[in-house]
Amino acid sequence: MENRTPRQSFTTVTDLVLPSETNPLNNLFGGELLARMDRAASIAARRHCRRVVVTASVNHVAFSRMIPLGSVVTIEAQVSRAFKSSMEVYMDVYIEDRESGERTKANEAIYSFVAVDDTGRPVQIPAIHPETEDEKNRYDAALRRKQLSLVLAGKMKAAEATELKALFE
Ligand SMILES: CC(=O)SCCNC(=O)CCNC(=O)[C@H](O)C(C)(C)COP(=O)(O)OP(=O)(O)OC[C@H]1O[C@@H](n2cnc3c(N)ncnc32)[C@H](O)[C@@H]1OP(=O)(O)O
């Protein structure tokens, strides 16, 4: 199986915020953004492995800024690390100023996906080789995040989470 780079999975999705997608303050509804990010991240995960992928967990979401009605929202998604059948997808969300076109970062999120066969069983995926400094940093921290996600899901004992334990030693 040929190794791949994060860049090969890079996915960008740009869309408007419409009135039906807002909360009472006329800002983008959080659940709508989660769904948009799920779509963008699943495309990135598919681009990495060229298989059917399912969302295994939402590891982290930071709603740092409100996203007002009428905003142009761009989600950039990229696989940050591939394991055996699972992969971490890191997303950066930007809003664009209508007049200047200047982009501001509004949000960040990390989702995990698993590649599966036609019966839904996990299948092996290609390894990934980070190239840039940012890609290397995200790659290095991904195992820690995976272990945290597995501990929270009750799929790993805390004592086995070596990367997490190393943080406190
Ligand atoms: C795009 C969409 O919206 S899809 C719809 C929403 N998603 C779904 O319906 C998925 C439903 N869940 C499932 O089908 C299963 O739980 C799966 C496929 C995610 C995992 O199946 P399991 O039987 O737990 O498989 P298994 O224990 O072998 O784990 C498979 C991989 O998933 C990883 N994994 C499982 N749960 C988690 C989790 N909570 N966080 C991170 N990784 C996880 C495992 O670590 C393993 O990774 P690896 O092979 O890279 O080491």
mmCIF file of C-alpha atoms and ligand atoms in Angstrom:
data_model
loop_
_atom_site.group_PDB
_atom_site.id
_atom_site.type_symbol
_atom_site.label_atom_id
_atom_site.label_comp_id
_atom_site.label_asym_id
_atom_site.label_seq_id
_atom_site.Cartn_x
_atom_site.Cartn_y
_atom_site.Cartn_z
ATOM 1 C CA MET A 1 0.000 0.000 0.000
ATOM 2 C CA GLU A 2 1.543 3.312 -1.097
ATOM 3 C CA ASN A 3 2.290 5.914 1.612
ATOM 4 C CA ARG A 4 0.515 9.238 1.300
ATOM 5 C CA THR A 5 0.971 12.817 2.520
ATOM 6 C CA PRO A 6 -1.519 15.003 4.456
ATOM 7 C CA ARG A 7 -1.633 17.368 1.471
ATOM 8 C CA GLN A 8 -3.103 14.627 -0.732
ATOM 9 C CA SER A 9 -6.211 14.596 1.472
ATOM 10 C CA PHE A 10 -6.580 18.387 1.633
ATOM 11 C CA THR A 11 -10.231 19.384 1.260
ATOM 12 C CA THR A 12 -11.783 22.819 1.235
ATOM 13 C CA VAL A 13 -15.526 23.463 1.483
ATOM 14 C CA THR A 14 -16.922 26.995 1.170
ATOM 15 C CA ASP A 15 -20.560 27.887 1.794
ATOM 16 C CA LEU A 16 -22.817 30.724 2.989
ATOM 17 C CA VAL A 17 -24.719 31.010 6.283
ATOM 18 C CA LEU A 18 -28.454 31.186 5.434
ATOM 19 C CA PRO A 19 -31.292 32.333 7.789
ATOM 20 C CA SER A 20 -32.543 28.757 8.378
ATOM 21 C CA GLU A 21 -29.089 27.802 9.727
ATOM 22 C CA THR A 22 -28.853 30.390 12.511
ATOM 23 C CA ASN A 23 -29.666 30.601 16.240
ATOM 24 C CA PRO A 24 -31.785 33.381 17.872
ATOM 25 C CA LEU A 25 -28.724 35.670 17.838
ATOM 26 C CA ASN A 26 -28.505 35.299 14.048
ATOM 27 C CA ASN A 27 -25.251 33.367 14.252
ATOM 28 C CA LEU A 28 -24.536 29.992 12.670
ATOM 29 C CA PHE A 29 -26.139 27.176 14.718
ATOM 30 C CA GLY A 30 -23.413 24.964 16.275
ATOM 31 C CA GLY A 31 -24.976 21.720 15.062
ATOM 32 C CA GLU A 32 -25.015 23.023 11.486
ATOM 33 C CA LEU A 33 -21.283 23.716 11.679
ATOM 34 C CA LEU A 34 -20.663 20.240 13.160
ATOM 35 C CA ALA A 35 -22.493 18.676 10.204
ATOM 36 C CA ARG A 36 -20.604 20.789 7.659
ATOM 37 C CA MET A 37 -17.327 19.801 9.313
ATOM 38 C CA ASP A 38 -18.329 16.116 9.303
ATOM 39 C CA ARG A 39 -18.912 16.294 5.551
ATOM 40 C CA ALA A 40 -15.608 18.089 4.860
ATOM 41 C CA ALA A 41 -13.641 15.739 7.138
ATOM 42 C CA SER A 42 -15.206 12.614 5.635
ATOM 43 C CA ILE A 43 -14.154 13.765 2.161
ATOM 44 C CA ALA A 44 -10.569 14.299 3.411
ATOM 45 C CA ALA A 45 -10.572 10.847 5.045
ATOM 46 C CA ARG A 46 -11.874 9.257 1.829
ATOM 47 C CA ARG A 47 -9.218 11.039 -0.196
ATOM 48 C CA HIS A 48 -6.570 9.539 2.052
ATOM 49 C CA CYS A 49 -7.694 5.919 1.849
ATOM 50 C CA ARG A 50 -10.129 5.719 -1.116
ATOM 51 C CA ARG A 51 -12.486 3.581 1.007
ATOM 52 C CA VAL A 52 -15.868 4.024 2.669
ATOM 53 C CA VAL A 53 -15.258 5.919 5.929
ATOM 54 C CA VAL A 54 -17.401 6.383 9.035
ATOM 55 C CA THR A 55 -17.106 8.979 11.780
ATOM 56 C CA ALA A 56 -15.789 7.224 14.908
ATOM 57 C CA SER A 57 -15.590 10.254 17.195
ATOM 58 C CA VAL A 58 -15.590 14.025 17.448
ATOM 59 C CA ASN A 59 -12.453 14.577 19.495
ATOM 60 C CA HIS A 60 -12.365 18.314 19.832
ATOM 61 C CA VAL A 61 -14.372 21.358 18.717
ATOM 62 C CA ALA A 62 -13.640 24.948 19.717
ATOM 63 C CA PHE A 63 -16.373 27.448 18.874
ATOM 64 C CA SER A 64 -14.006 30.394 19.314
ATOM 65 C CA ARG A 65 -15.973 33.007 17.369
ATOM 66 C CA MET A 66 -19.593 33.545 16.432
ATOM 67 C CA ILE A 67 -20.277 33.180 12.715
ATOM 68 C CA PRO A 68 -22.921 35.756 11.660
ATOM 69 C CA LEU A 69 -25.746 35.291 9.149
ATOM 70 C CA GLY A 70 -24.537 35.900 5.606
ATOM 71 C CA SER A 71 -20.925 34.914 6.381
ATOM 72 C CA VAL A 72 -18.864 33.044 3.831
ATOM 73 C CA VAL A 73 -17.485 30.050 5.770
ATOM 74 C CA THR A 74 -14.547 27.975 4.576
ATOM 75 C CA ILE A 75 -13.635 24.662 6.173
ATOM 76 C CA GLU A 76 -10.162 23.286 5.450
ATOM 77 C CA ALA A 77 -9.767 19.609 6.352
ATOM 78 C CA GLN A 78 -6.735 17.369 6.131
ATOM 79 C CA VAL A 79 -5.766 13.965 7.516
ATOM 80 C CA SER A 80 -3.167 14.610 10.208
ATOM 81 C CA ARG A 81 -2.351 10.997 11.055
ATOM 82 C CA ALA A 82 -3.298 7.550 9.839
ATOM 83 C CA PHE A 83 -3.206 4.527 12.146
ATOM 84 C CA LYS A 84 -4.223 0.961 11.128
ATOM 85 C CA SER A 85 -7.806 1.547 10.039
ATOM 86 C CA SER A 86 -8.489 4.899 11.681
ATOM 87 C CA MET A 87 -7.380 8.405 10.860
ATOM 88 C CA GLU A 88 -7.463 11.783 12.537
ATOM 89 C CA VAL A 89 -8.757 14.711 10.487
ATOM 90 C CA TYR A 90 -7.813 18.215 11.579
ATOM 91 C CA MET A 91 -9.971 21.149 10.500
ATOM 92 C CA ASP A 92 -9.536 24.899 10.453
ATOM 93 C CA VAL A 93 -12.607 27.078 9.873
ATOM 94 C CA TYR A 94 -12.381 30.612 8.461
ATOM 95 C CA ILE A 95 -14.824 33.408 7.806
ATOM 96 C CA GLU A 96 -14.249 35.931 5.052
ATOM 97 C CA ASP A 97 -14.843 39.670 5.311
ATOM 98 C CA ARG A 98 -17.371 40.647 2.631
ATOM 99 C CA GLU A 99 -15.580 43.864 1.612
ATOM 100 C CA SER A 100 -11.872 43.178 2.090
ATOM 101 C CA GLY A 101 -11.964 39.414 1.529
ATOM 102 C CA GLU A 102 -9.678 39.078 4.568
ATOM 103 C CA ARG A 103 -9.940 35.677 6.298
ATOM 104 C CA THR A 104 -10.305 35.250 10.079
ATOM 105 C CA LYS A 105 -9.999 31.914 11.848
ATOM 106 C CA ALA A 106 -13.293 31.179 13.621
ATOM 107 C CA ASN A 107 -13.025 27.595 14.696
ATOM 108 C CA GLU A 108 -10.919 24.455 14.920
ATOM 109 C CA ALA A 109 -11.975 20.825 15.146
ATOM 110 C CA ILE A 110 -10.613 17.290 15.181
ATOM 111 C CA TYR A 111 -12.629 14.257 14.123
ATOM 112 C CA SER A 112 -11.681 10.557 13.873
ATOM 113 C CA PHE A 113 -12.745 8.329 10.982
ATOM 114 C CA VAL A 114 -12.466 4.605 10.344
ATOM 115 C CA ALA A 115 -12.203 3.012 6.892
ATOM 116 C CA VAL A 116 -14.573 0.080 6.531
ATOM 117 C CA ASP A 117 -15.458 -2.615 3.991
ATOM 118 C CA ASP A 118 -18.911 -3.249 2.536
ATOM 119 C CA THR A 119 -19.998 -4.998 5.728
ATOM 120 C CA GLY A 120 -18.789 -2.158 7.988
ATOM 121 C CA ARG A 121 -15.670 -3.951 9.234
ATOM 122 C CA PRO A 122 -12.497 -1.849 9.705
ATOM 123 C CA VAL A 123 -9.891 -2.217 6.935
ATOM 124 C CA GLN A 124 -6.239 -1.239 6.699
ATOM 125 C CA ILE A 125 -5.363 2.176 5.273
ATOM 126 C CA PRO A 126 -2.157 3.688 3.807
ATOM 127 C CA ALA A 127 0.418 5.224 6.160
ATOM 128 C CA ILE A 128 0.919 8.982 6.102
ATOM 129 C CA HIS A 129 4.113 11.046 6.017
ATOM 130 C CA PRO A 130 3.852 14.638 7.254
ATOM 131 C CA GLU A 131 5.966 17.134 5.323
ATOM 132 C CA THR A 132 5.639 20.626 6.844
ATOM 133 C CA GLU A 133 6.403 21.681 10.441
ATOM 134 C CA ASP A 134 2.661 22.152 11.190
ATOM 135 C CA GLU A 135 1.861 18.734 9.738
ATOM 136 C CA LYS A 136 4.610 17.152 11.856
ATOM 137 C CA ASN A 137 3.310 18.815 15.044
ATOM 138 C CA ARG A 138 -0.249 17.671 14.409
ATOM 139 C CA TYR A 139 0.985 14.157 13.513
ATOM 140 C CA ASP A 140 3.017 13.898 16.738
ATOM 141 C CA ALA A 141 0.098 14.932 18.986
ATOM 142 C CA ALA A 142 -2.465 12.711 17.227
ATOM 143 C CA LEU A 143 -1.595 9.516 19.098
ATOM 144 C CA ARG A 144 -2.162 11.297 22.407
ATOM 145 C CA ARG A 145 -5.572 12.484 21.198
ATOM 146 C CA LYS A 146 -6.479 8.994 19.937
ATOM 147 C CA GLN A 147 -5.630 7.464 23.299
ATOM 148 C CA LEU A 148 -7.709 10.117 25.095
ATOM 149 C CA SER A 149 -10.650 9.428 22.790
ATOM 150 C CA LEU A 150 -10.374 5.664 23.373
ATOM 151 C CA VAL A 151 -10.144 6.115 27.160
ATOM 152 C CA LEU A 152 -13.224 8.382 27.146
ATOM 153 C CA ALA A 153 -15.102 5.862 24.979
ATOM 154 C CA GLY A 154 -14.231 3.089 27.451
ATOM 155 C CA LYS A 155 -12.185 1.264 24.785
ATOM 156 C CA MET A 156 -8.801 1.675 26.465
ATOM 157 C CA LYS A 157 -7.723 1.489 30.094
ATOM 158 C CA ALA A 158 -6.181 4.720 31.401
ATOM 159 C CA ALA A 159 -3.136 2.724 32.528
ATOM 160 C CA GLU A 160 -2.493 1.691 28.900
ATOM 161 C CA ALA A 161 -2.576 5.263 27.588
ATOM 162 C CA THR A 162 1.214 5.650 27.498
ATOM 163 C CA GLU A 163 1.212 8.929 25.545
ATOM 164 C CA LEU A 164 -1.175 10.541 28.042
ATOM 165 C CA LYS A 165 0.808 9.306 31.025
ATOM 166 C CA ALA A 166 3.980 10.736 29.499
ATOM 167 C CA LEU A 167 2.419 14.217 29.703
ATOM 168 C CA PHE A 168 2.429 14.052 33.498
ATOM 169 C CA GLU A 169 5.836 12.451 34.027
HETATM 170 C C1 LIG B 1 -19.468 9.943 7.759
HETATM 171 C C2 LIG B 1 -20.560 9.578 8.803
HETATM 172 O O1 LIG B 1 -21.182 10.425 9.331
HETATM 173 S S1 LIG B 1 -20.735 7.928 9.227
HETATM 174 C C3 LIG B 1 -22.086 7.837 10.382
HETATM 175 C C4 LIG B 1 -21.667 7.990 11.801
HETATM 176 N N1 LIG B 1 -20.733 6.963 12.191
HETATM 177 C C5 LIG B 1 -21.098 5.667 12.400
HETATM 178 O O2 LIG B 1 -22.223 5.256 12.213
HETATM 179 C C6 LIG B 1 -20.007 4.736 12.897
HETATM 180 C C7 LIG B 1 -20.568 3.700 13.885
HETATM 181 N N2 LIG B 1 -19.478 2.970 14.526
HETATM 182 C C8 LIG B 1 -18.875 1.901 13.956
HETATM 183 O O3 LIG B 1 -19.246 1.463 12.876
HETATM 184 C C9 LIG B 1 -17.742 1.245 14.703
HETATM 185 O O4 LIG B 1 -17.811 1.592 16.076
HETATM 186 C C10 LIG B 1 -16.328 1.675 14.134
HETATM 187 C C11 LIG B 1 -16.174 1.174 12.687
HETATM 188 C C12 LIG B 1 -16.128 3.193 14.181
HETATM 189 C C13 LIG B 1 -15.241 1.034 15.017
HETATM 190 O O5 LIG B 1 -15.507 -0.313 15.052
HETATM 191 P P1 LIG B 1 -14.910 -1.258 16.221
HETATM 192 O O6 LIG B 1 -15.609 -2.540 16.172
HETATM 193 O O7 LIG B 1 -14.841 -0.493 17.498
HETATM 194 O O8 LIG B 1 -13.500 -1.547 15.638
HETATM 195 P P2 LIG B 1 -12.125 -1.616 16.364
HETATM 196 O O9 LIG B 1 -12.212 -1.719 17.851
HETATM 197 O O10 LIG B 1 -11.352 -2.670 15.625
HETATM 198 O O11 LIG B 1 -11.526 -0.194 16.013
HETATM 199 C C14 LIG B 1 -11.216 0.156 14.683
HETATM 200 C C15 LIG B 1 -10.408 1.425 14.729
HETATM 201 O O12 LIG B 1 -11.227 2.485 15.195
HETATM 202 C C16 LIG B 1 -10.585 3.159 16.248
HETATM 203 N N3 LIG B 1 -11.585 3.703 17.135
HETATM 204 C C17 LIG B 1 -12.674 3.085 17.624
HETATM 205 N N4 LIG B 1 -13.353 3.930 18.424
HETATM 206 C C18 LIG B 1 -12.673 5.091 18.432
HETATM 207 C C19 LIG B 1 -12.853 6.348 19.085
HETATM 208 N N5 LIG B 1 -13.889 6.569 19.897
HETATM 209 N N6 LIG B 1 -11.936 7.322 18.872
HETATM 210 C C20 LIG B 1 -10.881 7.133 18.063
HETATM 211 N N7 LIG B 1 -10.658 5.964 17.394
HETATM 212 C C21 LIG B 1 -11.544 4.964 17.594
HETATM 213 C C22 LIG B 1 -9.751 2.055 16.913
HETATM 214 O O13 LIG B 1 -8.717 2.599 17.713
HETATM 215 C C23 LIG B 1 -9.218 1.346 15.702
HETATM 216 O O14 LIG B 1 -8.172 2.118 15.130
HETATM 217 P P3 LIG B 1 -6.904 1.455 14.388
HETATM 218 O O15 LIG B 1 -7.401 0.301 13.557
HETATM 219 O O16 LIG B 1 -6.384 2.545 13.526
HETATM 220 O O17 LIG B 1 -5.954 1.051 15.465
#
